[in-house]
Amino acid sequence: MTDAQPAWTPLPISVLTGFLGSGKTTLLSKLLRHPGMAETAVIINEFGEIGLDDLLVQGQLLEHVDPNAQTQFVKMNAGCLCCTVRGDLEVALRDMYLKRVRKEIPPFKRVVIETTGLADPAPILHTLMDDPVLAAYYRLDGVVTTVDAVNAMDQLDKEQECVKQIAVADRVLLTKTDLAAPEARARLETRLKAINPGAPFYEVRDGEIEPARILEAGLYNPETKSADVRRWLNDEAYAHGHDHGAHHHDHHSHDHDHGHDHGHDHGHDHGHAHAHDDVNRHDDRIRAHCIVVEAPMDWDVVAAWLGALAQSRGPDLLRMKGIVNVAGEETPIAVHGVQHLFHPPARLPKWPDSDRRSKFVFIVREIPRADIEDSLARFQADAAKRAALTAKV
């Protein structure tokens, strides 16, 4: 089986989110000028904070097509800027793809969706996951969240959506770091890593960043034309949580850059109280768990287990990624969910290394590790009982 799979032909979509004033607009403006963003279409969810006028004044506008259309396409020197003025994202994405096929707009190769500052990113991710037509056209590459190093502590205390934007991120971009005191920045990074241990952090000054750092965050690596499971799952980042599950025997805990605990069923900043320690903090409810299963798994058990979690705890199952060693299969299956919805499982062409254990990374709100493990154990026990009864018959 070759590495290049037809399943990877849909165009990648990156979702750019972040709280008000965290630098999304500046970042997007700089990205649009970067050569690495050529042939990129950008969907701006609402005008609000965006400052499209600023983009026009800066001379980026080359051609403005049909301003009264539901979706207006603005051809930029970096590609095609698509501003969704009204109507939903699903219609806009379908319309964009069809116009691309008909060559009515430039043949973009990727899409960036910018959300409004107060937006919960989950509905956007659900749109990409739940529509079979869109799934044939596009694939979610990753969620990129900008974080204001000066004001994020206060925003995290007050706004639940700010916490969720970080919890679902594949990449976290720290902005205004030059204005934040080193001690305050260290506390913020500790707090962010407790919410989302697996997302790499990048410092952004004046919106400047190499597009490759944030655009290729998904399971598929275009450079190798194959699945990059280790980068996508990043289960090693969860090793500091001192997982207590019987399944988990991780030997990679020394590979990390950060020495702080990642908040797996523990409090934050042990013994180091500061002004932001508050039992009501939104992110004190967030937990990150890595569940590792040694033996090959029955796919029916995996599907039933994850389906039950999604049905019973969907709003609190913020994000889940996993790689599954399915009994009887030579290659693994990748699974990916956001709250109550899951991407269609993806069969991978090969294992990333010699490790054949199944691994599931969960970022959840108030779901103890024991609940997840107990749920899996129940489905495994039920399957074993059914197998035993079948064998007797």
mmCIF file of C-alpha atoms in Angstrom:
data_model
loop_
_atom_site.group_PDB
_atom_site.id
_atom_site.type_symbol
_atom_site.label_atom_id
_atom_site.label_comp_id
_atom_site.label_asym_id
_atom_site.label_seq_id
_atom_site.Cartn_x
_atom_site.Cartn_y
_atom_site.Cartn_z
ATOM 1 C CA MET A 1 0.000 0.000 0.000
ATOM 2 C CA THR A 2 1.427 3.385 -0.944
ATOM 3 C CA ASP A 3 1.543 6.464 1.295
ATOM 4 C CA ALA A 4 -0.357 8.673 -1.132
ATOM 5 C CA GLN A 5 -4.012 7.924 -0.494
ATOM 6 C CA PRO A 6 -7.048 9.246 -2.386
ATOM 7 C CA ALA A 7 -8.596 10.136 0.982
ATOM 8 C CA TRP A 8 -6.186 13.073 1.242
ATOM 9 C CA THR A 9 -7.234 14.830 -1.966
ATOM 10 C CA PRO A 10 -9.770 17.246 -0.346
ATOM 11 C CA LEU A 11 -8.492 20.781 0.172
ATOM 12 C CA PRO A 12 -7.158 21.591 3.662
ATOM 13 C CA ILE A 13 -9.027 24.058 5.875
ATOM 14 C CA SER A 14 -7.421 25.926 8.772
ATOM 15 C CA VAL A 15 -9.689 27.581 11.347
ATOM 16 C CA LEU A 16 -8.212 30.767 12.836
ATOM 17 C CA THR A 17 -9.774 31.702 16.154
ATOM 18 C CA GLY A 18 -8.877 33.812 19.168
ATOM 19 C CA PHE A 19 -10.369 36.263 21.573
ATOM 20 C CA LEU A 20 -11.094 39.917 20.833
ATOM 21 C CA GLY A 21 -7.901 41.926 20.490
ATOM 22 C CA SER A 22 -5.644 38.865 20.364
ATOM 23 C CA GLY A 23 -4.174 39.791 16.992
ATOM 24 C CA LYS A 24 -6.119 37.660 14.483
ATOM 25 C CA THR A 25 -6.665 40.534 12.074
ATOM 26 C CA THR A 26 -3.023 41.631 12.144
ATOM 27 C CA LEU A 27 -1.923 38.029 11.686
ATOM 28 C CA LEU A 28 -4.275 37.471 8.749
ATOM 29 C CA SER A 29 -3.228 40.715 7.070
ATOM 30 C CA LYS A 30 0.451 39.713 7.266
ATOM 31 C CA LEU A 31 -0.269 36.155 6.158
ATOM 32 C CA LEU A 32 -2.076 37.370 3.043
ATOM 33 C CA ARG A 33 1.101 39.141 1.961
ATOM 34 C CA HIS A 34 3.313 36.092 2.485
ATOM 35 C CA PRO A 35 4.399 34.088 -0.595
ATOM 36 C CA GLY A 36 3.625 30.899 1.326
ATOM 37 C CA MET A 37 -0.045 31.893 1.363
ATOM 38 C CA ALA A 38 -0.394 32.041 -2.404
ATOM 39 C CA GLU A 39 -3.468 30.239 -3.725
ATOM 40 C CA THR A 40 -5.215 30.508 -0.373
ATOM 41 C CA ALA A 41 -8.878 31.425 0.038
ATOM 42 C CA VAL A 42 -9.889 33.166 3.255
ATOM 43 C CA ILE A 43 -13.399 33.117 4.693
ATOM 44 C CA ILE A 44 -14.127 35.839 7.220
ATOM 45 C CA ASN A 45 -17.075 34.793 9.326
ATOM 46 C CA GLU A 46 -18.378 38.285 10.098
ATOM 47 C CA PHE A 47 -17.125 41.801 9.602
ATOM 48 C CA GLY A 48 -17.166 42.887 13.255
ATOM 49 C CA GLU A 49 -13.552 43.347 14.263
ATOM 50 C CA ILE A 50 -12.005 42.556 10.935
ATOM 51 C CA GLY A 51 -11.172 45.865 9.365
ATOM 52 C CA LEU A 52 -11.691 44.886 5.734
ATOM 53 C CA ASP A 53 -11.499 48.607 4.940
ATOM 54 C CA ASP A 54 -7.928 48.571 6.239
ATOM 55 C CA LEU A 55 -7.089 45.741 3.861
ATOM 56 C CA LEU A 56 -8.497 47.744 0.960
ATOM 57 C CA VAL A 57 -6.704 50.932 1.980
ATOM 58 C CA GLN A 58 -3.422 49.030 2.163
ATOM 59 C CA GLY A 59 -3.709 48.438 -1.567
ATOM 60 C CA GLN A 60 -4.179 44.679 -1.464
ATOM 61 C CA LEU A 61 -7.405 44.779 -3.467
ATOM 62 C CA LEU A 62 -6.977 43.812 -7.099
ATOM 63 C CA GLU A 63 -10.499 42.931 -8.129
ATOM 64 C CA HIS A 64 -13.874 43.122 -6.398
ATOM 65 C CA VAL A 65 -16.562 40.799 -7.719
ATOM 66 C CA ASP A 66 -20.330 41.139 -7.102
ATOM 67 C CA PRO A 67 -20.557 42.955 -3.723
ATOM 68 C CA ASN A 68 -24.262 42.064 -3.461
ATOM 69 C CA ALA A 69 -23.754 38.338 -3.715
ATOM 70 C CA GLN A 70 -24.241 36.130 -0.673
ATOM 71 C CA THR A 71 -20.559 35.331 -0.853
ATOM 72 C CA GLN A 72 -18.343 38.012 -2.261
ATOM 73 C CA PHE A 73 -14.984 37.068 -3.664
ATOM 74 C CA VAL A 74 -12.170 39.565 -3.467
ATOM 75 C CA LYS A 75 -9.122 38.603 -5.481
ATOM 76 C CA MET A 76 -5.990 39.419 -3.509
ATOM 77 C CA ASN A 77 -2.344 39.474 -4.476
ATOM 78 C CA ALA A 78 -1.929 36.480 -2.154
ATOM 79 C CA GLY A 79 -4.890 34.581 -3.529
ATOM 80 C CA CYS A 80 -8.640 34.892 -3.106
ATOM 81 C CA LEU A 81 -10.265 36.595 -0.144
ATOM 82 C CA CYS A 82 -13.803 35.404 0.422
ATOM 83 C CA CYS A 83 -15.919 37.394 2.861
ATOM 84 C CA THR A 84 -19.080 35.657 4.001
ATOM 85 C CA VAL A 85 -21.413 38.582 4.550
ATOM 86 C CA ARG A 86 -24.506 36.496 5.272
ATOM 87 C CA GLY A 87 -25.615 32.922 4.916
ATOM 88 C CA ASP A 88 -23.989 29.949 6.559
ATOM 89 C CA LEU A 89 -20.563 28.500 6.198
ATOM 90 C CA GLU A 90 -21.771 25.349 4.502
ATOM 91 C CA VAL A 91 -23.298 27.266 1.597
ATOM 92 C CA ALA A 92 -20.228 29.481 1.287
ATOM 93 C CA LEU A 93 -17.824 26.542 1.154
ATOM 94 C CA ARG A 94 -19.890 24.650 -1.422
ATOM 95 C CA ASP A 95 -20.246 27.796 -3.528
ATOM 96 C CA MET A 96 -16.508 28.466 -3.361
ATOM 97 C CA TYR A 97 -15.630 24.970 -4.472
ATOM 98 C CA LEU A 98 -18.060 24.988 -7.374
ATOM 99 C CA LYS A 99 -16.811 28.398 -8.540
ATOM 100 C CA ARG A 100 -13.285 26.998 -8.330
ATOM 101 C CA VAL A 101 -14.260 24.008 -10.486
ATOM 102 C CA ARG A 102 -15.922 26.319 -13.019
ATOM 103 C CA LYS A 103 -12.811 28.531 -12.950
ATOM 104 C CA GLU A 104 -14.850 31.555 -11.951
ATOM 105 C CA ILE A 105 -12.368 32.256 -9.137
ATOM 106 C CA PRO A 106 -8.641 31.509 -8.750
ATOM 107 C CA PRO A 107 -7.804 27.807 -8.190
ATOM 108 C CA PHE A 108 -7.101 28.061 -4.455
ATOM 109 C CA LYS A 109 -5.314 25.145 -2.808
ATOM 110 C CA ARG A 110 -6.269 25.764 0.819
ATOM 111 C CA VAL A 111 -8.802 27.691 2.913
ATOM 112 C CA VAL A 112 -8.440 29.743 6.090
ATOM 113 C CA ILE A 113 -11.598 30.507 8.071
ATOM 114 C CA GLU A 114 -11.365 33.396 10.536
ATOM 115 C CA THR A 115 -13.943 33.361 13.325
ATOM 116 C CA THR A 116 -15.244 36.272 15.352
ATOM 117 C CA GLY A 117 -13.594 36.915 18.695
ATOM 118 C CA LEU A 118 -16.452 35.639 20.855
ATOM 119 C CA ALA A 119 -17.190 32.605 18.713
ATOM 120 C CA ASP A 120 -17.235 29.042 19.955
ATOM 121 C CA PRO A 121 -15.204 27.251 17.248
ATOM 122 C CA ALA A 122 -17.082 23.960 17.696
ATOM 123 C CA PRO A 123 -19.993 24.755 15.312
ATOM 124 C CA ILE A 124 -17.527 25.561 12.538
ATOM 125 C CA LEU A 125 -15.720 22.274 13.127
ATOM 126 C CA HIS A 126 -19.061 20.452 13.161
ATOM 127 C CA THR A 127 -19.936 21.969 9.781
ATOM 128 C CA LEU A 128 -16.729 20.565 8.323
ATOM 129 C CA MET A 129 -17.245 17.159 9.916
ATOM 130 C CA ASP A 130 -20.965 16.577 9.483
ATOM 131 C CA ASP A 131 -21.620 17.438 5.830
ATOM 132 C CA PRO A 132 -20.783 14.547 3.455
ATOM 133 C CA VAL A 133 -20.538 16.873 0.447
ATOM 134 C CA LEU A 134 -18.097 19.181 2.199
ATOM 135 C CA ALA A 135 -16.132 16.126 3.353
ATOM 136 C CA ALA A 136 -15.587 15.258 -0.317
ATOM 137 C CA TYR A 137 -14.321 18.776 -1.041
ATOM 138 C CA TYR A 138 -12.404 19.724 2.102
ATOM 139 C CA ARG A 139 -10.579 18.308 5.113
ATOM 140 C CA LEU A 140 -9.896 20.001 8.442
ATOM 141 C CA ASP A 141 -6.199 20.739 8.640
ATOM 142 C CA GLY A 142 -6.207 22.317 12.079
ATOM 143 C CA VAL A 143 -7.392 24.945 14.532
ATOM 144 C CA VAL A 144 -5.070 27.903 15.174
ATOM 145 C CA THR A 145 -5.810 30.057 18.239
ATOM 146 C CA THR A 146 -4.260 33.451 18.940
ATOM 147 C CA VAL A 147 -3.742 34.364 22.601
ATOM 148 C CA ASP A 148 -3.026 37.855 23.927
ATOM 149 C CA ALA A 149 -0.153 37.440 26.402
ATOM 150 C CA VAL A 150 -1.151 40.626 28.249
ATOM 151 C CA ASN A 151 -4.890 40.128 28.690
ATOM 152 C CA ALA A 152 -5.427 36.375 28.347
ATOM 153 C CA MET A 153 -5.333 35.633 32.078
ATOM 154 C CA ASP A 154 -8.290 37.926 32.695
ATOM 155 C CA GLN A 155 -10.122 36.670 29.595
ATOM 156 C CA LEU A 156 -9.665 33.056 30.654
ATOM 157 C CA ASP A 157 -11.143 33.902 34.068
ATOM 158 C CA LYS A 158 -14.206 35.598 32.602
ATOM 159 C CA GLU A 159 -14.999 33.965 29.259
ATOM 160 C CA GLN A 160 -15.735 30.274 28.793
ATOM 161 C CA GLU A 161 -15.425 30.588 25.007
ATOM 162 C CA CYS A 162 -11.841 31.776 25.389
ATOM 163 C CA VAL A 163 -11.018 28.559 27.231
ATOM 164 C CA LYS A 164 -12.723 26.442 24.556
ATOM 165 C CA GLN A 165 -10.795 28.206 21.785
ATOM 166 C CA ILE A 166 -7.571 27.085 23.449
ATOM 167 C CA ALA A 167 -8.838 23.611 24.319
ATOM 168 C CA VAL A 168 -9.603 22.716 20.692
ATOM 169 C CA ALA A 169 -6.434 24.283 19.216
ATOM 170 C CA ASP A 170 -3.807 22.405 17.216
ATOM 171 C CA ARG A 171 -1.520 25.459 17.328
ATOM 172 C CA VAL A 172 -1.429 28.283 19.898
ATOM 173 C CA LEU A 173 0.006 31.655 18.844
ATOM 174 C CA LEU A 174 1.140 33.945 21.659
ATOM 175 C CA THR A 175 0.844 37.619 20.705
ATOM 176 C CA LYS A 176 1.982 40.824 22.511
ATOM 177 C CA THR A 177 4.640 38.850 24.371
ATOM 178 C CA ASP A 178 6.936 41.897 24.320
ATOM 179 C CA LEU A 179 4.393 43.738 26.489
ATOM 180 C CA ALA A 180 3.997 40.970 29.071
ATOM 181 C CA ALA A 181 6.241 40.601 32.116
ATOM 182 C CA PRO A 182 8.296 37.361 32.055
ATOM 183 C CA GLU A 183 6.640 36.082 35.245
ATOM 184 C CA ALA A 184 3.162 36.767 33.909
ATOM 185 C CA ARG A 185 3.980 35.075 30.630
ATOM 186 C CA ALA A 186 5.340 32.008 32.430
ATOM 187 C CA ARG A 187 2.129 31.725 34.477
ATOM 188 C CA LEU A 188 0.061 32.073 31.305
ATOM 189 C CA GLU A 189 2.013 29.373 29.474
ATOM 190 C CA THR A 190 1.623 27.030 32.443
ATOM 191 C CA ARG A 191 -2.093 27.677 32.426
ATOM 192 C CA LEU A 192 -2.434 27.209 28.665
ATOM 193 C CA LYS A 193 -0.448 23.961 28.747
ATOM 194 C CA ALA A 194 -2.761 22.674 31.476
ATOM 195 C CA ILE A 195 -5.730 23.318 29.180
ATOM 196 C CA ASN A 196 -4.106 21.901 26.046
ATOM 197 C CA PRO A 197 -0.826 20.001 26.539
ATOM 198 C CA GLY A 198 -0.545 18.788 22.945
ATOM 199 C CA ALA A 199 -0.660 22.050 20.979
ATOM 200 C CA PRO A 200 2.718 23.595 20.069
ATOM 201 C CA PHE A 201 3.165 27.245 21.083
ATOM 202 C CA TYR A 202 4.594 29.886 18.758
ATOM 203 C CA GLU A 203 5.427 33.476 19.612
ATOM 204 C CA VAL A 204 4.118 36.009 17.094
ATOM 205 C CA ARG A 205 5.487 39.552 16.874
ATOM 206 C CA ASP A 206 3.456 42.077 14.863
ATOM 207 C CA GLY A 207 1.588 39.266 13.127
ATOM 208 C CA GLU A 208 4.740 37.771 11.605
ATOM 209 C CA ILE A 209 4.952 33.979 11.353
ATOM 210 C CA GLU A 210 5.935 31.440 8.730
ATOM 211 C CA PRO A 211 2.682 30.058 7.273
ATOM 212 C CA ALA A 212 4.091 26.518 7.245
ATOM 213 C CA ARG A 213 4.152 26.534 11.053
ATOM 214 C CA ILE A 214 0.404 26.882 11.316
ATOM 215 C CA LEU A 215 -1.018 25.660 7.997
ATOM 216 C CA GLU A 216 0.143 22.046 8.161
ATOM 217 C CA ALA A 217 -1.289 20.993 11.512
ATOM 218 C CA GLY A 218 -3.422 18.065 10.406
ATOM 219 C CA LEU A 219 -2.962 14.335 10.146
ATOM 220 C CA TYR A 220 -1.726 14.590 6.566
ATOM 221 C CA ASN A 221 1.787 15.883 5.923
ATOM 222 C CA PRO A 222 1.978 17.278 2.366
ATOM 223 C CA GLU A 223 5.790 17.164 2.357
ATOM 224 C CA THR A 224 5.909 13.398 2.818
ATOM 225 C CA LYS A 225 2.475 12.853 1.224
ATOM 226 C CA SER A 226 1.578 10.591 4.128
ATOM 227 C CA ALA A 227 -0.098 10.590 7.536
ATOM 228 C CA ASP A 228 2.074 12.126 10.279
ATOM 229 C CA VAL A 229 0.507 10.520 13.336
ATOM 230 C CA ARG A 230 3.175 11.452 15.863
ATOM 231 C CA ARG A 231 2.937 15.147 15.043
ATOM 232 C CA TRP A 232 -0.873 15.147 14.886
ATOM 233 C CA LEU A 233 -1.590 13.085 18.000
ATOM 234 C CA ASN A 234 1.421 14.299 20.026
ATOM 235 C CA ASP A 235 0.548 11.886 22.805
ATOM 236 C CA GLU A 236 4.026 12.303 24.304
ATOM 237 C CA ALA A 237 3.020 15.801 25.439
ATOM 238 C CA TYR A 238 0.553 14.241 27.869
ATOM 239 C CA ALA A 239 3.102 12.135 29.726
ATOM 240 C CA HIS A 240 3.597 14.708 32.484
ATOM 241 C CA GLY A 241 0.063 14.088 33.665
ATOM 242 C CA HIS A 242 1.224 10.938 35.529
ATOM 243 C CA ASP A 243 -1.532 8.875 33.970
ATOM 244 C CA HIS A 244 -2.801 6.286 36.407
ATOM 245 C CA GLY A 245 -4.637 4.062 33.952
ATOM 246 C CA ALA A 246 -3.653 0.419 33.934
ATOM 247 C CA HIS A 247 -3.276 0.588 30.163
ATOM 248 C CA HIS A 248 -0.729 3.381 30.123
ATOM 249 C CA HIS A 249 3.015 2.739 30.238
ATOM 250 C CA ASP A 250 4.648 5.761 28.585
ATOM 251 C CA HIS A 251 8.425 6.016 28.408
ATOM 252 C CA HIS A 252 8.684 9.385 26.654
ATOM 253 C CA SER A 253 8.137 11.760 29.564
ATOM 254 C CA HIS A 254 11.681 13.139 29.449
ATOM 255 C CA ASP A 255 11.288 14.490 25.924
ATOM 256 C CA HIS A 256 9.410 17.659 26.839
ATOM 257 C CA ASP A 257 10.429 21.282 26.971
ATOM 258 C CA HIS A 258 8.129 22.193 29.863
ATOM 259 C CA GLY A 259 8.608 20.963 33.413
ATOM 260 C CA HIS A 260 5.171 21.870 34.735
ATOM 261 C CA ASP A 261 2.296 19.538 35.355
ATOM 262 C CA HIS A 262 -0.328 19.416 32.629
ATOM 263 C CA GLY A 263 -3.382 19.333 34.836
ATOM 264 C CA HIS A 264 -4.503 15.745 34.419
ATOM 265 C CA ASP A 265 -6.927 15.328 37.315
ATOM 266 C CA HIS A 266 -4.766 17.681 39.371
ATOM 267 C CA GLY A 267 -4.993 21.300 40.413
ATOM 268 C CA HIS A 268 -3.038 24.032 38.657
ATOM 269 C CA ASP A 269 0.241 25.555 39.858
ATOM 270 C CA HIS A 270 0.550 23.325 42.896
ATOM 271 C CA GLY A 271 1.173 25.431 45.946
ATOM 272 C CA HIS A 272 1.856 28.575 43.925
ATOM 273 C CA ALA A 273 -1.249 30.652 44.443
ATOM 274 C CA HIS A 274 -1.557 33.903 42.574
ATOM 275 C CA ALA A 275 -4.254 36.423 41.765
ATOM 276 C CA HIS A 276 -5.880 34.190 39.197
ATOM 277 C CA ASP A 277 -6.339 31.119 41.385
ATOM 278 C CA ASP A 278 -10.084 30.805 41.720
ATOM 279 C CA VAL A 279 -12.156 27.687 42.180
ATOM 280 C CA ASN A 280 -14.641 29.063 39.664
ATOM 281 C CA ARG A 281 -12.139 29.526 36.859
ATOM 282 C CA HIS A 282 -13.496 28.046 33.637
ATOM 283 C CA ASP A 283 -10.291 26.194 32.824
ATOM 284 C CA ASP A 284 -10.125 24.515 36.226
ATOM 285 C CA ARG A 285 -12.889 22.319 34.804
ATOM 286 C CA ILE A 286 -10.771 21.334 31.784
ATOM 287 C CA ARG A 287 -8.842 18.078 31.885
ATOM 288 C CA ALA A 288 -6.508 16.425 29.373
ATOM 289 C CA HIS A 289 -6.214 12.644 29.349
ATOM 290 C CA CYS A 290 -4.222 10.176 27.268
ATOM 291 C CA ILE A 291 -5.637 6.653 27.329
ATOM 292 C CA VAL A 292 -3.316 3.944 25.996
ATOM 293 C CA VAL A 293 -4.515 0.397 25.301
ATOM 294 C CA GLU A 294 -1.921 -2.337 24.954
ATOM 295 C CA ALA A 295 -3.855 -5.086 23.155
ATOM 296 C CA PRO A 296 -5.507 -4.824 19.705
ATOM 297 C CA MET A 297 -9.097 -3.578 19.973
ATOM 298 C CA ASP A 298 -12.354 -4.784 18.497
ATOM 299 C CA TRP A 299 -13.594 -1.998 16.227
ATOM 300 C CA ASP A 300 -17.194 -2.485 17.365
ATOM 301 C CA VAL A 301 -16.054 -1.862 20.939
ATOM 302 C CA VAL A 302 -14.201 1.310 19.971
ATOM 303 C CA ALA A 303 -17.148 2.647 17.980
ATOM 304 C CA ALA A 304 -19.646 1.842 20.736
ATOM 305 C CA TRP A 305 -17.417 3.316 23.465
ATOM 306 C CA LEU A 306 -16.720 6.604 21.664
ATOM 307 C CA GLY A 307 -20.328 6.822 20.510
ATOM 308 C CA ALA A 308 -21.572 6.426 24.074
ATOM 309 C CA LEU A 309 -19.179 9.117 25.324
ATOM 310 C CA ALA A 310 -20.309 11.479 22.584
ATOM 311 C CA GLN A 311 -23.971 10.830 23.320
ATOM 312 C CA SER A 312 -23.776 11.086 27.103
ATOM 313 C CA ARG A 313 -21.050 13.710 27.535
ATOM 314 C CA GLY A 314 -20.952 15.433 24.143
ATOM 315 C CA PRO A 315 -20.910 19.083 25.314
ATOM 316 C CA ASP A 316 -17.999 18.303 27.627
ATOM 317 C CA LEU A 317 -16.003 16.197 25.159
ATOM 318 C CA LEU A 318 -14.220 19.199 23.697
ATOM 319 C CA ARG A 319 -11.837 17.319 21.436
ATOM 320 C CA MET A 320 -10.597 13.772 20.930
ATOM 321 C CA LYS A 321 -7.911 12.331 18.679
ATOM 322 C CA GLY A 322 -6.805 8.753 18.479
ATOM 323 C CA ILE A 323 -4.974 6.018 16.625
ATOM 324 C CA VAL A 324 -6.446 2.529 16.967
ATOM 325 C CA ASN A 325 -4.867 -0.894 16.546
ATOM 326 C CA VAL A 326 -7.904 -2.752 15.258
ATOM 327 C CA ALA A 327 -7.824 -6.504 15.794
ATOM 328 C CA GLY A 328 -7.258 -8.324 12.527
ATOM 329 C CA GLU A 329 -6.065 -5.220 10.663
ATOM 330 C CA GLU A 330 -2.472 -4.637 9.593
ATOM 331 C CA THR A 331 -2.651 -0.830 9.654
ATOM 332 C CA PRO A 332 -4.223 1.563 12.194
ATOM 333 C CA ILE A 333 -7.384 3.647 12.097
ATOM 334 C CA ALA A 334 -7.321 7.372 12.980
ATOM 335 C CA VAL A 335 -10.318 8.777 14.885
ATOM 336 C CA HIS A 336 -11.118 12.418 15.575
ATOM 337 C CA GLY A 337 -14.055 14.025 17.367
ATOM 338 C CA VAL A 338 -15.289 17.414 18.537
ATOM 339 C CA GLN A 339 -17.999 17.201 21.205
ATOM 340 C CA HIS A 340 -20.819 14.973 19.913
ATOM 341 C CA LEU A 341 -19.566 14.620 16.328
ATOM 342 C CA PHE A 342 -16.786 12.505 14.843
ATOM 343 C CA HIS A 343 -14.978 12.611 11.534
ATOM 344 C CA PRO A 344 -15.366 9.446 9.482
ATOM 345 C CA PRO A 345 -12.583 7.084 10.629
ATOM 346 C CA ALA A 346 -9.503 7.192 8.395
ATOM 347 C CA ARG A 347 -7.554 4.054 7.585
ATOM 348 C CA LEU A 348 -3.846 4.873 7.610
ATOM 349 C CA PRO A 349 -1.444 3.291 5.114
ATOM 350 C CA LYS A 350 1.083 2.285 7.772
ATOM 351 C CA TRP A 351 2.057 2.549 11.430
ATOM 352 C CA PRO A 352 4.210 5.586 12.270
ATOM 353 C CA ASP A 353 6.720 3.474 14.233
ATOM 354 C CA SER A 354 7.077 0.124 15.990
ATOM 355 C CA ASP A 355 4.631 1.076 18.760
ATOM 356 C CA ARG A 356 1.409 -0.799 18.091
ATOM 357 C CA ARG A 357 -0.608 0.406 21.094
ATOM 358 C CA SER A 358 -3.893 2.245 20.616
ATOM 359 C CA LYS A 359 -3.782 5.827 21.912
ATOM 360 C CA PHE A 360 -6.623 8.244 22.593
ATOM 361 C CA VAL A 361 -6.072 11.880 23.550
ATOM 362 C CA PHE A 362 -9.039 13.623 25.211
ATOM 363 C CA ILE A 363 -9.533 17.267 26.158
ATOM 364 C CA VAL A 364 -12.654 17.360 28.281
ATOM 365 C CA ARG A 365 -14.626 19.483 30.702
ATOM 366 C CA GLU A 366 -15.305 17.850 34.056
ATOM 367 C CA ILE A 367 -14.999 14.269 32.805
ATOM 368 C CA PRO A 368 -12.668 12.338 35.147
ATOM 369 C CA ARG A 369 -10.160 9.959 33.622
ATOM 370 C CA ALA A 370 -11.769 7.116 35.586
ATOM 371 C CA ASP A 371 -15.120 7.718 33.864
ATOM 372 C CA ILE A 372 -13.533 7.327 30.434
ATOM 373 C CA GLU A 373 -11.557 4.233 31.440
ATOM 374 C CA ASP A 374 -14.543 2.647 33.199
ATOM 375 C CA SER A 375 -16.706 3.236 30.146
ATOM 376 C CA LEU A 376 -14.177 1.476 27.927
ATOM 377 C CA ALA A 377 -13.840 -1.384 30.423
ATOM 378 C CA ARG A 378 -17.614 -1.926 30.417
ATOM 379 C CA PHE A 379 -17.788 -2.161 26.631
ATOM 380 C CA GLN A 380 -14.768 -4.479 26.561
ATOM 381 C CA ALA A 381 -16.337 -6.711 29.243
ATOM 382 C CA ASP A 382 -19.655 -6.834 27.403
ATOM 383 C CA ALA A 383 -17.878 -7.807 24.190
ATOM 384 C CA ALA A 384 -15.955 -10.535 26.021
ATOM 385 C CA LYS A 385 -19.199 -11.925 27.464
ATOM 386 C CA ARG A 386 -20.828 -11.998 24.054
ATOM 387 C CA ALA A 387 -17.789 -13.744 22.599
ATOM 388 C CA ALA A 388 -17.842 -16.335 25.380
ATOM 389 C CA LEU A 389 -21.549 -17.030 24.821
ATOM 390 C CA THR A 390 -21.016 -17.370 21.082
ATOM 391 C CA ALA A 391 -18.147 -19.783 21.673
ATOM 392 C CA LYS A 392 -20.349 -21.966 23.911
ATOM 393 C CA VAL A 393 -23.067 -22.116 21.271
#
